[in-house]
Coordinates of C-alpha atoms in Angstrom, one line a residue:
X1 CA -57.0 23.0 30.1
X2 CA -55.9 22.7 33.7
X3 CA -54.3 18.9 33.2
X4 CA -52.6 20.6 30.2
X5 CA -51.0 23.3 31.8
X6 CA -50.4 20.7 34.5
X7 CA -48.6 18.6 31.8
X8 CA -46.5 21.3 30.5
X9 CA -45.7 22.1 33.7
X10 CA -44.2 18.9 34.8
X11 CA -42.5 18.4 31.7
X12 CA -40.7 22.0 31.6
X13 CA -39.6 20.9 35.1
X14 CA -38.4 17.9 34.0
X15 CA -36.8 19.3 31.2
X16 CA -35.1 22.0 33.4
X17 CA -33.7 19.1 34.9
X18 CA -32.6 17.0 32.8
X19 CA -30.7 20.7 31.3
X20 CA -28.8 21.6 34.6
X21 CA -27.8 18.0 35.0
X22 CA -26.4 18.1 31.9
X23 CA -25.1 21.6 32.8
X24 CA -23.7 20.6 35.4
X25 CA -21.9 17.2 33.8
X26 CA -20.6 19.5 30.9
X27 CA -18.9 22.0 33.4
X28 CA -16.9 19.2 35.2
X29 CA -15.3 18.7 32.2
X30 CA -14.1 21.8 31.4
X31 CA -10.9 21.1 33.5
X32 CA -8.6 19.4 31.1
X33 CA -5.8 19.5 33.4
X34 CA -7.5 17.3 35.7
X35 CA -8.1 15.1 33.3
X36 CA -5.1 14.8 32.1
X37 CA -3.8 13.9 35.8
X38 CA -6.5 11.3 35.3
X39 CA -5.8 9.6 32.8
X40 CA -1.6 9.7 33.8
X41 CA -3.0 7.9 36.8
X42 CA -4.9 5.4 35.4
X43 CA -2.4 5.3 32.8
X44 CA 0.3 4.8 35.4
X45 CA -1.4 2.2 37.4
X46 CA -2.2 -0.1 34.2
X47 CA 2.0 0.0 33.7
X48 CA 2.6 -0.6 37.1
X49 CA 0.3 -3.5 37.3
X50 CA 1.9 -4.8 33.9
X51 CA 5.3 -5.1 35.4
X52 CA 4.5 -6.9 38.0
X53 CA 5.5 -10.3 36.1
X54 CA 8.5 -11.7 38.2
X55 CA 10.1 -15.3 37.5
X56 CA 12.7 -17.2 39.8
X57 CA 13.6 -20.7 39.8
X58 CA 13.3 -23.9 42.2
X59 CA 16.3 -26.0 42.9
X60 CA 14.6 -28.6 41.3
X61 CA 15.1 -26.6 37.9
X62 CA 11.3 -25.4 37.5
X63 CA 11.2 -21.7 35.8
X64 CA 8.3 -20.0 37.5
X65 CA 6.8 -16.8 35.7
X66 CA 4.0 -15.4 37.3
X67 CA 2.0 -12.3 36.1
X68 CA 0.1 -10.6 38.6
X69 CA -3.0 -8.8 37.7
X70 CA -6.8 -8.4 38.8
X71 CA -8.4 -11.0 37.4
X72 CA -11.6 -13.2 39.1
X73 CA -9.8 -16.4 36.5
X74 CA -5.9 -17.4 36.4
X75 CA -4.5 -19.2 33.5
X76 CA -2.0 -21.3 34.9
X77 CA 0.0 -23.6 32.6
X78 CA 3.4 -25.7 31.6
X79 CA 5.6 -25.7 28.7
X80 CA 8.6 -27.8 27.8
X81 CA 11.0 -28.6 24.8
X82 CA 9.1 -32.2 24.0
X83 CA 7.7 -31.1 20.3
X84 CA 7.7 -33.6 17.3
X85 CA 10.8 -32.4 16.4
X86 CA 12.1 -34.1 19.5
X87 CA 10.6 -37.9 18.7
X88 CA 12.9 -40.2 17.8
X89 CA 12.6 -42.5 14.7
X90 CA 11.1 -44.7 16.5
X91 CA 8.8 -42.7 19.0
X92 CA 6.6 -40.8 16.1
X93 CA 3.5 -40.3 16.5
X94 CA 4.2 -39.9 20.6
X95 CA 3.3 -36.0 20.7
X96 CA 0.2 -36.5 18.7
X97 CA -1.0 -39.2 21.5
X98 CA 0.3 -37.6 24.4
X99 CA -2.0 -34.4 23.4
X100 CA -4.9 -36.7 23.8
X101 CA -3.6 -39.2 27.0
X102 CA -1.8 -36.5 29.3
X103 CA -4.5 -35.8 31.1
X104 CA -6.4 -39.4 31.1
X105 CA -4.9 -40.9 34.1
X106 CA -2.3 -41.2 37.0
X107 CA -1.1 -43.4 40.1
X108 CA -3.6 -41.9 42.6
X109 CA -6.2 -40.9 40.4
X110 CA -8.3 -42.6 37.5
X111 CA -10.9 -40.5 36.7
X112 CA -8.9 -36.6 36.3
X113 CA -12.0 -34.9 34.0
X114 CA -14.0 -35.4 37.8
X115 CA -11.4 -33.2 39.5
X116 CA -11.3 -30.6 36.9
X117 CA -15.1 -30.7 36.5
X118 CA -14.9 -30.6 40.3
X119 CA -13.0 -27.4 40.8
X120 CA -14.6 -25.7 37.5
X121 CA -11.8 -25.4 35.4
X122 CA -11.1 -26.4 31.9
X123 CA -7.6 -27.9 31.0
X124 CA -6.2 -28.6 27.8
X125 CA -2.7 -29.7 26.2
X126 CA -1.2 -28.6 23.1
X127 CA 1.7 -30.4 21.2
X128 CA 3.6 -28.7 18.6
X129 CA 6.5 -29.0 16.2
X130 CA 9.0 -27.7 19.1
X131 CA 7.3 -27.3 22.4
X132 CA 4.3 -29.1 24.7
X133 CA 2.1 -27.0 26.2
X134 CA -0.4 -27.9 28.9
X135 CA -2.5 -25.2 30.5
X136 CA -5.6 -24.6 33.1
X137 CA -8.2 -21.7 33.8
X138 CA -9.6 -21.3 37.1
X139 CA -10.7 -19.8 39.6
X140 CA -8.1 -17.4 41.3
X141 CA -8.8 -19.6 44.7
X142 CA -8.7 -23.1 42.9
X143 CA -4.7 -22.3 42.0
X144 CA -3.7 -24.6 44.7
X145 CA -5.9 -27.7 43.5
X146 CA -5.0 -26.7 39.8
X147 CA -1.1 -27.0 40.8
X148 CA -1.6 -30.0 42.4
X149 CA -3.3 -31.3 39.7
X150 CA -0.5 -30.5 37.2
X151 CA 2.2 -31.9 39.8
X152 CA 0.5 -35.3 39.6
X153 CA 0.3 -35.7 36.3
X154 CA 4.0 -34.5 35.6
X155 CA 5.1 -37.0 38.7
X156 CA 2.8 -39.7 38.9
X157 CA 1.0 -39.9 35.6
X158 CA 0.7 -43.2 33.9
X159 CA -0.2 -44.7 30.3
X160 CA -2.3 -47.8 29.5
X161 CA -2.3 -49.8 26.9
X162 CA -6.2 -49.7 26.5
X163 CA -5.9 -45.6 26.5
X164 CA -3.8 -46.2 23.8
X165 CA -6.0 -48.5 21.9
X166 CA -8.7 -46.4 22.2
X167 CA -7.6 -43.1 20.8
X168 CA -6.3 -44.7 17.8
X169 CA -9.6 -44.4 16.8
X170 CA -10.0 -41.3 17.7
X171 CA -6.5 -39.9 16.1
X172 CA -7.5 -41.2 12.7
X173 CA -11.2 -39.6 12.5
X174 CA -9.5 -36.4 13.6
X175 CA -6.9 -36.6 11.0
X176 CA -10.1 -37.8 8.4
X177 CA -11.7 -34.5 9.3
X178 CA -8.3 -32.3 9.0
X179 CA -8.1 -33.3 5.2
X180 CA -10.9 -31.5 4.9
X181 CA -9.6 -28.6 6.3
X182 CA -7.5 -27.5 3.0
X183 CA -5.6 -24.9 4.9
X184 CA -4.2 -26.9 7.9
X185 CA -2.8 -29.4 5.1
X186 CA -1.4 -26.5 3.2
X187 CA 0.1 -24.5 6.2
X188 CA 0.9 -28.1 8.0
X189 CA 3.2 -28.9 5.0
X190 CA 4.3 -25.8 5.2
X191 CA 7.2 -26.3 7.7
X192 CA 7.7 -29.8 6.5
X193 CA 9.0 -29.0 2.8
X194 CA 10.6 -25.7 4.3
X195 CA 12.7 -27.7 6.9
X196 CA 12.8 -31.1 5.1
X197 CA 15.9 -33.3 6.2
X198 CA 15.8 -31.5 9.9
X199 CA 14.0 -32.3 13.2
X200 CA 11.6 -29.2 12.9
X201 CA 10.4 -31.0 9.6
X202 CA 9.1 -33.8 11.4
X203 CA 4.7 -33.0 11.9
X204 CA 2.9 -33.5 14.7
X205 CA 0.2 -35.0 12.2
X206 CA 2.1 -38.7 11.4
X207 CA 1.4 -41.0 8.6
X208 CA -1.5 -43.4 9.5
X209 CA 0.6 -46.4 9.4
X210 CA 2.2 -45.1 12.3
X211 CA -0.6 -44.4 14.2
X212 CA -2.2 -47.9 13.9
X213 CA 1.2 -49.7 15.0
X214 CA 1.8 -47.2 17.7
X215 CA 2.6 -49.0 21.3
X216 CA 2.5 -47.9 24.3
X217 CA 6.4 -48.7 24.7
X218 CA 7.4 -45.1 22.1
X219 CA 5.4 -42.7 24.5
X220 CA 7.0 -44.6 27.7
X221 CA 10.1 -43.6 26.1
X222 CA 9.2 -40.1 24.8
X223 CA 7.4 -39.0 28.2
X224 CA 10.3 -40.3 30.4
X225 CA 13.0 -38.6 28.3
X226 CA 11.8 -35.0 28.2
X227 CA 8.6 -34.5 30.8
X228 CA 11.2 -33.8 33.7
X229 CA 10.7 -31.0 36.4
X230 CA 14.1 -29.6 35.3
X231 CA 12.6 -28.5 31.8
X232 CA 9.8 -27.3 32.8
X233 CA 8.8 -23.7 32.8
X234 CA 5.1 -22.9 34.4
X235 CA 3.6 -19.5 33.8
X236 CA 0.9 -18.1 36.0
X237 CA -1.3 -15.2 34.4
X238 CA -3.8 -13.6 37.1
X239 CA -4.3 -12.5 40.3
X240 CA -1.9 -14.9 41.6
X241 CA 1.8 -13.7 43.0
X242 CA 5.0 -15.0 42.9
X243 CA 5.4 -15.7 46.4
X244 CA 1.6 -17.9 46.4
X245 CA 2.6 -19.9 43.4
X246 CA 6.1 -20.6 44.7
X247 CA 4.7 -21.9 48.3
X248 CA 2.3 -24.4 45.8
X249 CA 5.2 -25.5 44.0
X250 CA 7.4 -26.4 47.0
X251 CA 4.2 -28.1 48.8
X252 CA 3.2 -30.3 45.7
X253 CA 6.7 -31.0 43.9
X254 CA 8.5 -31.6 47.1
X255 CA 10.9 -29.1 46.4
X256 CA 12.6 -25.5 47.8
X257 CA 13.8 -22.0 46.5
X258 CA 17.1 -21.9 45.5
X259 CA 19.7 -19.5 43.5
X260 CA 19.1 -20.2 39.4
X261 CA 23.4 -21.4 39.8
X262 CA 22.7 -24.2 42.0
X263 CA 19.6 -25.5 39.8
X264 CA 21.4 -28.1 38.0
X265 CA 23.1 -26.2 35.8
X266 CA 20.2 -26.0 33.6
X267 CA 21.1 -23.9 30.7
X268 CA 18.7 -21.8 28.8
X269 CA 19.8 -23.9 25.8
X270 CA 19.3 -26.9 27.3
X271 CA 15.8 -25.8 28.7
X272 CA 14.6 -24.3 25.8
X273 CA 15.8 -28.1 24.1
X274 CA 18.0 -26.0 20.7
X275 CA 21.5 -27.4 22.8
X276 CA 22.6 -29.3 19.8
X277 CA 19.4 -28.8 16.9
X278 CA 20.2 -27.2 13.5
X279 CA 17.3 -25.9 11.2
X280 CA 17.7 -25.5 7.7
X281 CA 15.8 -23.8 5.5
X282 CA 14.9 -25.6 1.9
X283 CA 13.4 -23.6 -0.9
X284 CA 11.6 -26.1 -2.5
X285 CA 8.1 -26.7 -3.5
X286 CA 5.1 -29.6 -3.0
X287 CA 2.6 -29.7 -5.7
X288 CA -0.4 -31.9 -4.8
X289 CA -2.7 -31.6 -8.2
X290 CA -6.5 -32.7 -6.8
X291 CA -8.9 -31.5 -10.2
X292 CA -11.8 -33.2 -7.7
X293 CA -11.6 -29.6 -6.3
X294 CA -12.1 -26.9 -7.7
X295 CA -10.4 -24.5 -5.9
X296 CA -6.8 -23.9 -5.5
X297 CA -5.4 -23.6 -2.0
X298 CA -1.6 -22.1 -2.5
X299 CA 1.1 -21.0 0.5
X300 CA 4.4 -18.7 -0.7
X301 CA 6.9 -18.3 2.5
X302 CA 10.2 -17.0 2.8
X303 CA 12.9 -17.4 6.0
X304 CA 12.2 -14.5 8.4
X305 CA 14.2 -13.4 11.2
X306 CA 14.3 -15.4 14.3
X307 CA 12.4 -14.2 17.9
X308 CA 15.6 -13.0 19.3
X309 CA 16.4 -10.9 16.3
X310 CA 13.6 -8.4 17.8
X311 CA 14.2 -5.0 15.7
X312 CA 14.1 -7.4 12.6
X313 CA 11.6 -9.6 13.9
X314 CA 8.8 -6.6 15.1
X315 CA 9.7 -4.9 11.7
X316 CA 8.2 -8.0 10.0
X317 CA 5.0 -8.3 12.0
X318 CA 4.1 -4.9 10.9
X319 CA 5.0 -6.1 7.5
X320 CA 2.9 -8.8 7.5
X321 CA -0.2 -6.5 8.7
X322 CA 0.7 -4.3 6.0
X323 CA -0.1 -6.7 3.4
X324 CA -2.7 -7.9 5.7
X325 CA -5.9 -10.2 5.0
X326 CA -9.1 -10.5 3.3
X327 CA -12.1 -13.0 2.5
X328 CA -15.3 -12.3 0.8
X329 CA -17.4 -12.1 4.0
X330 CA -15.3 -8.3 4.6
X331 CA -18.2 -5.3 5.3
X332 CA -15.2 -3.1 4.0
X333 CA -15.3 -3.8 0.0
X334 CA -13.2 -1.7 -2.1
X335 CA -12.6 0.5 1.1
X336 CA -10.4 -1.8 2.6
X337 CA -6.9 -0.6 3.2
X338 CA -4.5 -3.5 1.8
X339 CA -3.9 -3.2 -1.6
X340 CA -4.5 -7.2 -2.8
X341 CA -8.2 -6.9 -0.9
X342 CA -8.9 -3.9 -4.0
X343 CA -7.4 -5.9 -5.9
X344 CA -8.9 -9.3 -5.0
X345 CA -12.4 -7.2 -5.1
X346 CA -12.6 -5.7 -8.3
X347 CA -11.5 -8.6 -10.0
X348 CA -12.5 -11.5 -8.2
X349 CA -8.7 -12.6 -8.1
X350 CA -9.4 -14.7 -5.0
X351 CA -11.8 -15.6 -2.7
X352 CA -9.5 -15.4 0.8
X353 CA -5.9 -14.4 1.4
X354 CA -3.9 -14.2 4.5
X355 CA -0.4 -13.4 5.5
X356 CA 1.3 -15.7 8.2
X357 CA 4.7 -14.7 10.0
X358 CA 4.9 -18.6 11.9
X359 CA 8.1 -18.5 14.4
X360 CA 9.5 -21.9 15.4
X361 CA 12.1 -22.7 17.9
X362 CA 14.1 -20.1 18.3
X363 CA 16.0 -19.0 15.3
X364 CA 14.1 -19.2 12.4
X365 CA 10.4 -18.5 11.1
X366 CA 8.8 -18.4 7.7
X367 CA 6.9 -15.5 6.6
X368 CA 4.3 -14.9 3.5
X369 CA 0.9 -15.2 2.4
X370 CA -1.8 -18.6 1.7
X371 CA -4.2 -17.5 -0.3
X372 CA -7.7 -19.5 -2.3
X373 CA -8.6 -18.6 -5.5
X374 CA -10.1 -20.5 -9.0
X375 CA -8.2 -22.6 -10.9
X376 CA -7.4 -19.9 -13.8
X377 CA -6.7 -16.7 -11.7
X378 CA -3.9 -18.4 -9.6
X379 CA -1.0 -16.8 -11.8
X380 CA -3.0 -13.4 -11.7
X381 CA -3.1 -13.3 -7.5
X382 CA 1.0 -14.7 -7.7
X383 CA 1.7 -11.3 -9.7
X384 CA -0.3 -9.1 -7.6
X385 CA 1.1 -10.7 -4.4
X386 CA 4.4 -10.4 -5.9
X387 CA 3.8 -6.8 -6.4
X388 CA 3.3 -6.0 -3.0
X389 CA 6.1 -8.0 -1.6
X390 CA 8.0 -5.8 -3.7
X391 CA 6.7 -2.9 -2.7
X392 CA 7.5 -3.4 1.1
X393 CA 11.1 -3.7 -0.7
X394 CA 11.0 -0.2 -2.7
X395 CA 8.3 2.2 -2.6
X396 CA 6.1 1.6 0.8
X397 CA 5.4 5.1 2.4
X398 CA 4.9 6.1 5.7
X399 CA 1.3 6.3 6.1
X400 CA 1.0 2.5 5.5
X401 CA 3.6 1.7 8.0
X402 CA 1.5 3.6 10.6
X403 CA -1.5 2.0 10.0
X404 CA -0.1 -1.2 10.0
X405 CA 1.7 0.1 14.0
X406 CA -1.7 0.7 15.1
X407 CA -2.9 -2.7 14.2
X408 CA 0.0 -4.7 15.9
X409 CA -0.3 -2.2 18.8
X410 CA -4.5 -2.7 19.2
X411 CA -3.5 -6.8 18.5
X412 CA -1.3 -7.2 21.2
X413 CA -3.3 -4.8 23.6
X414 CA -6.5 -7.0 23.1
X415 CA -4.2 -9.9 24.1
X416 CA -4.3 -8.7 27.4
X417 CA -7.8 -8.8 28.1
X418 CA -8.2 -13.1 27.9
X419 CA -6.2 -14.7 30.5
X420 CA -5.7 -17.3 28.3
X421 CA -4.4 -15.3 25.4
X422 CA -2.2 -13.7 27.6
X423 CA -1.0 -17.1 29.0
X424 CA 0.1 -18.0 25.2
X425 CA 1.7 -14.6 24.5
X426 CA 3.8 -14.7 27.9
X427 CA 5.0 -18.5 26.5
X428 CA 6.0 -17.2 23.0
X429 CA 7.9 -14.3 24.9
X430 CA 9.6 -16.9 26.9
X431 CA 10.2 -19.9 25.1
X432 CA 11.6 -17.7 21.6
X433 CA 12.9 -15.1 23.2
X434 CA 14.3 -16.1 26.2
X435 CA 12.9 -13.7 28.4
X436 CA 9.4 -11.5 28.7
X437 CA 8.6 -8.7 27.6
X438 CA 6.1 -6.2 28.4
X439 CA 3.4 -4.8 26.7
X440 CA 5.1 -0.8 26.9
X441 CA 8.3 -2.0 25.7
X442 CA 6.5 -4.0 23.0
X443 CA 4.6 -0.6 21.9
X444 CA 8.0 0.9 22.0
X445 CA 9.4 -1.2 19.6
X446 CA 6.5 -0.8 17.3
X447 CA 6.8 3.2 17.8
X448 CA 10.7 2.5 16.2
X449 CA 9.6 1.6 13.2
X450 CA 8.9 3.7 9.9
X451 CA 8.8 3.1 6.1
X452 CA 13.1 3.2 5.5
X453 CA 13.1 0.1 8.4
X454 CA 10.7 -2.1 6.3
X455 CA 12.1 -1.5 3.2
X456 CA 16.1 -3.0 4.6
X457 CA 14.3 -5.7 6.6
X458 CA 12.3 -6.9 3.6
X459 CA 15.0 -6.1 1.0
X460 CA 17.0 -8.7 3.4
X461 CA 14.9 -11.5 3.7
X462 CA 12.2 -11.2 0.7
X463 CA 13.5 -9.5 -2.4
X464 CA 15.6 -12.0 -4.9
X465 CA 15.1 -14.7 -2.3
X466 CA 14.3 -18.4 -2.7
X467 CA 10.8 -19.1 -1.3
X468 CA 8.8 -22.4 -0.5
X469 CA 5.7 -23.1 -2.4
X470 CA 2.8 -25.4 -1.0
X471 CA 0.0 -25.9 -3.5
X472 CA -2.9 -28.6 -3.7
X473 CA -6.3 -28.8 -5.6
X474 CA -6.6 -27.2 -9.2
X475 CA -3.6 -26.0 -9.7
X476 CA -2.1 -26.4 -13.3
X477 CA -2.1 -22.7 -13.7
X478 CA 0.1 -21.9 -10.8
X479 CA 3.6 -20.7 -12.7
X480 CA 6.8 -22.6 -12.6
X481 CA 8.9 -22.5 -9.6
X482 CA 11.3 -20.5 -11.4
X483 CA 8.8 -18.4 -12.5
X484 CA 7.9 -17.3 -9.0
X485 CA 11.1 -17.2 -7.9
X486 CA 11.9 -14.7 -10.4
X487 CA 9.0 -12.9 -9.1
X488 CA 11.0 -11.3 -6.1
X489 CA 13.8 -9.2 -8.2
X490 CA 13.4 -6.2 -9.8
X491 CA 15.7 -5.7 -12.8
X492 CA 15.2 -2.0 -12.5
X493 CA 15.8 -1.5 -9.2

């Protein structure tokens, strides 16, 4: 009896406890207005920190941007106008190599995966239809070794014929294992049908052929012509300032701080590489009937607004997260919010969709949706996809807009926490649109926009417009061009 009552005794004391701890937790709560002081602090701090991005430029024509925030990692990386849509005739193929040699070796150095290994970063370069990107993540106190390390290549860095030789191999089993990959082919073609008879139709995926008969002469050529420090833009993301990465410039480029009017008379035309381009937009189709499949794997794009167009262009984002995505792996069934994932669930109309809002250059973009779905539902998922492109045109109502402004809002906000996503979304700012822009004014733009903005954005660049059509494996029930093109009027409207 005694150890009982001892027992209860203990645990009513612990118990008493544990209540005026709570007690005492709940009570400090009870002061909303210091919480709301609270959170405009924190709030205030996390926008002051986000404006501290700050750009100049050297007098050798280097664009720095630098984004200073607390970070233990900085992404630090370069991009330039040097896409496939720059290659000469005769220099294809030079992106898709230079992806794979840029980093291989230079005058002073032979072996460059030792000094990255060395200073525990990772590196990696990125070629695309109409910029190069080459980027780093490090620690913040490795900056200096990283810079250095990009300096060499860009200065010093050096091709050999054997390199060459060698990743020929290596080009064509990576291109073996892309064919696999039904929707890089279908979203790869994408731009090449859409833009056919311009530069920005040019892949950086080239024929074979090409790639066997390559020489090391083309990507002299190619990396001579456009890897210069005056196009060169390098964007720091971390806890890194403007003032450190400038000193690291000047040390390791050889080069001082100067007005942007004395840099050469760099233009953001000429910087950006769209001095003298044109981009035209085809509305065409590419049928590539494969009944060894037996799937069909189909991509429907129209011309969007460009980058710069930004009420237009923001608009359309949340348009595409309207119509939003959906695969057969979703915990969400019929509860999902998009109206093709009901639809694609209760009668198996597909097994996967996706919308895609793709931006190239800087004034033009395709917009739509690639979807995968069995050979004999294809021209049942092109009349419910056509029903809700039509839709965004006429009847979309506010309470779908605002989800879809959460979900662009929470996308870009999760951006911020990877230093390297943020790297790639301070690079889209400020290759398409000239400029950055931060998070709050982002937010504000999404805040603008409500069902009547969608419905005259869409009704300008979607309905009774020509789209481009991508299609490959079973396909002989996908309708007629005309058919589809048909699709996007509304004879009672």
């Amino acid at each position: 009896m005694e150890s009982i009552e001892d027992d209860a005794t203990y645990i009513r004391l612990i118990f008493k406890g544990f209540v005026f701890i709570t007690n005492k937790r709940y009570e400090t709560f009870q002061d909303l207005g210091a919480i709301s002081r609270k959170m405009s602090k924190v709030l205030n701090t996390y926008s002051n920190l986000e404006n501290t991005t700050e750009s100049c430029y050297m007098d050798n024509g280097i664009r720095l941007v630098c984004e200073r925030r607390k970070s233990f990692n900085t992404t630090l990386g370069c991009f330039l106008p040097a896409g496939s849509m720059y290659e000469m005739p005769e220099e294809r193929g030079s992106v898709l190599f230079l992806e794979h040699l840029l980093f291989r070796r230079t005058k002073t150095h032979d072996q460059l995966e030792t000094i990255v290994q060395d200073i525990g970063g990772k590196i990696a370069a990125v070629g695309m239809r109409d910029m190069f990107v080459f980027y780093g993540t490090v620690q913040s106190c490795k900056v200096d070794e990283l810079v250095q390390l990009f300096a060499d290549v860009i200065l010093n860095g050096v091709i050999c014929a054997t390199d060459i030789t060698e990743e020929k191999c290596v080009i064509l089993n990576e291109l073996a294992e892309m064919e696999v990959d039904r929707e890089k082919v279908v979203m790869d073609y994408l731009p090449t049908i859409a833009y056919q008879g311009t530069a920005l139709g040019n892949s950086v995926y080239t024929d074979t052929d090409t790639i066997k008969q390559f020489s090391i002469e083309k990507l002299s050529g190619f990396r001579s012509r456009l890897f210069k420090p005056c196009y060169i833009t390098m964007i720091s993301t971390g806890s890194v300032c403007l003032n450190e990465l400038r000193k690291m410039v000047c040390e390791h480029f050889d080069c001082k701080v100067d007005d942007y009017k004395s840099s050469f008379g760099i233009s953001s035309r000429m910087r950006t590489g769209t001095e003298s381009l044109e981009y035209r937009f085809s509305a065409a189709e590419l049928r590539l009937r494969d009944d060894d499949n037996q799937l069909a794997y189909v991509a429907i794009g129209v011309e969007g607004p460009s980058y710069k167009q930004r009420k237009e262009h923001v608009a359309f984002t949340v348009a595409k997260q309207i119509v939003g995505s959906w695969d057969m792996s979703y915990s969400g069934v019929n509860h999902n919010a998009p109206y093709i994932a009901h639809f694609a669930y209760n009668t198996d109309t597909c097994l996967m969709y996706k919308s895609f809002f793709h931006n190239y250059a800087q004034s033009t973009s395709i917009w739509g949706c690639y979807f995968v779905c069995e050979r004999l539902k294809i021209e049942q998922m092109v009349a419910g996809l056509r029903k809700v492109w039509m839709k965004l045109c006429t009847t979309i109502t506010e309470k779908e807009v605002s989800r879809a402004v959460n979900q662009c809002i929470a996308i870009d906000l999760m951006a911020c926490n990877n230093s390297t996503n943020r790297f790639f979304d301070i690079v889209e700012n400020v290759f398409r649109y000239g400029c950055y822009e931060s998070i709050e004014q982002r937010v504000t733009e999404y805040e603008k926009i409500n069902a009547d903005k969608i419905r005259e954005v869409c009704g300008k660049y979607v309905y009774d417009q020509h789209p481009v059509v991508i299609a490959l494996g079973r396909i002989e029930n996908l309708p007629d061009y005309a058919l589809i093109r048909n699709g996007l009027y509304l004879l009672r409207y």
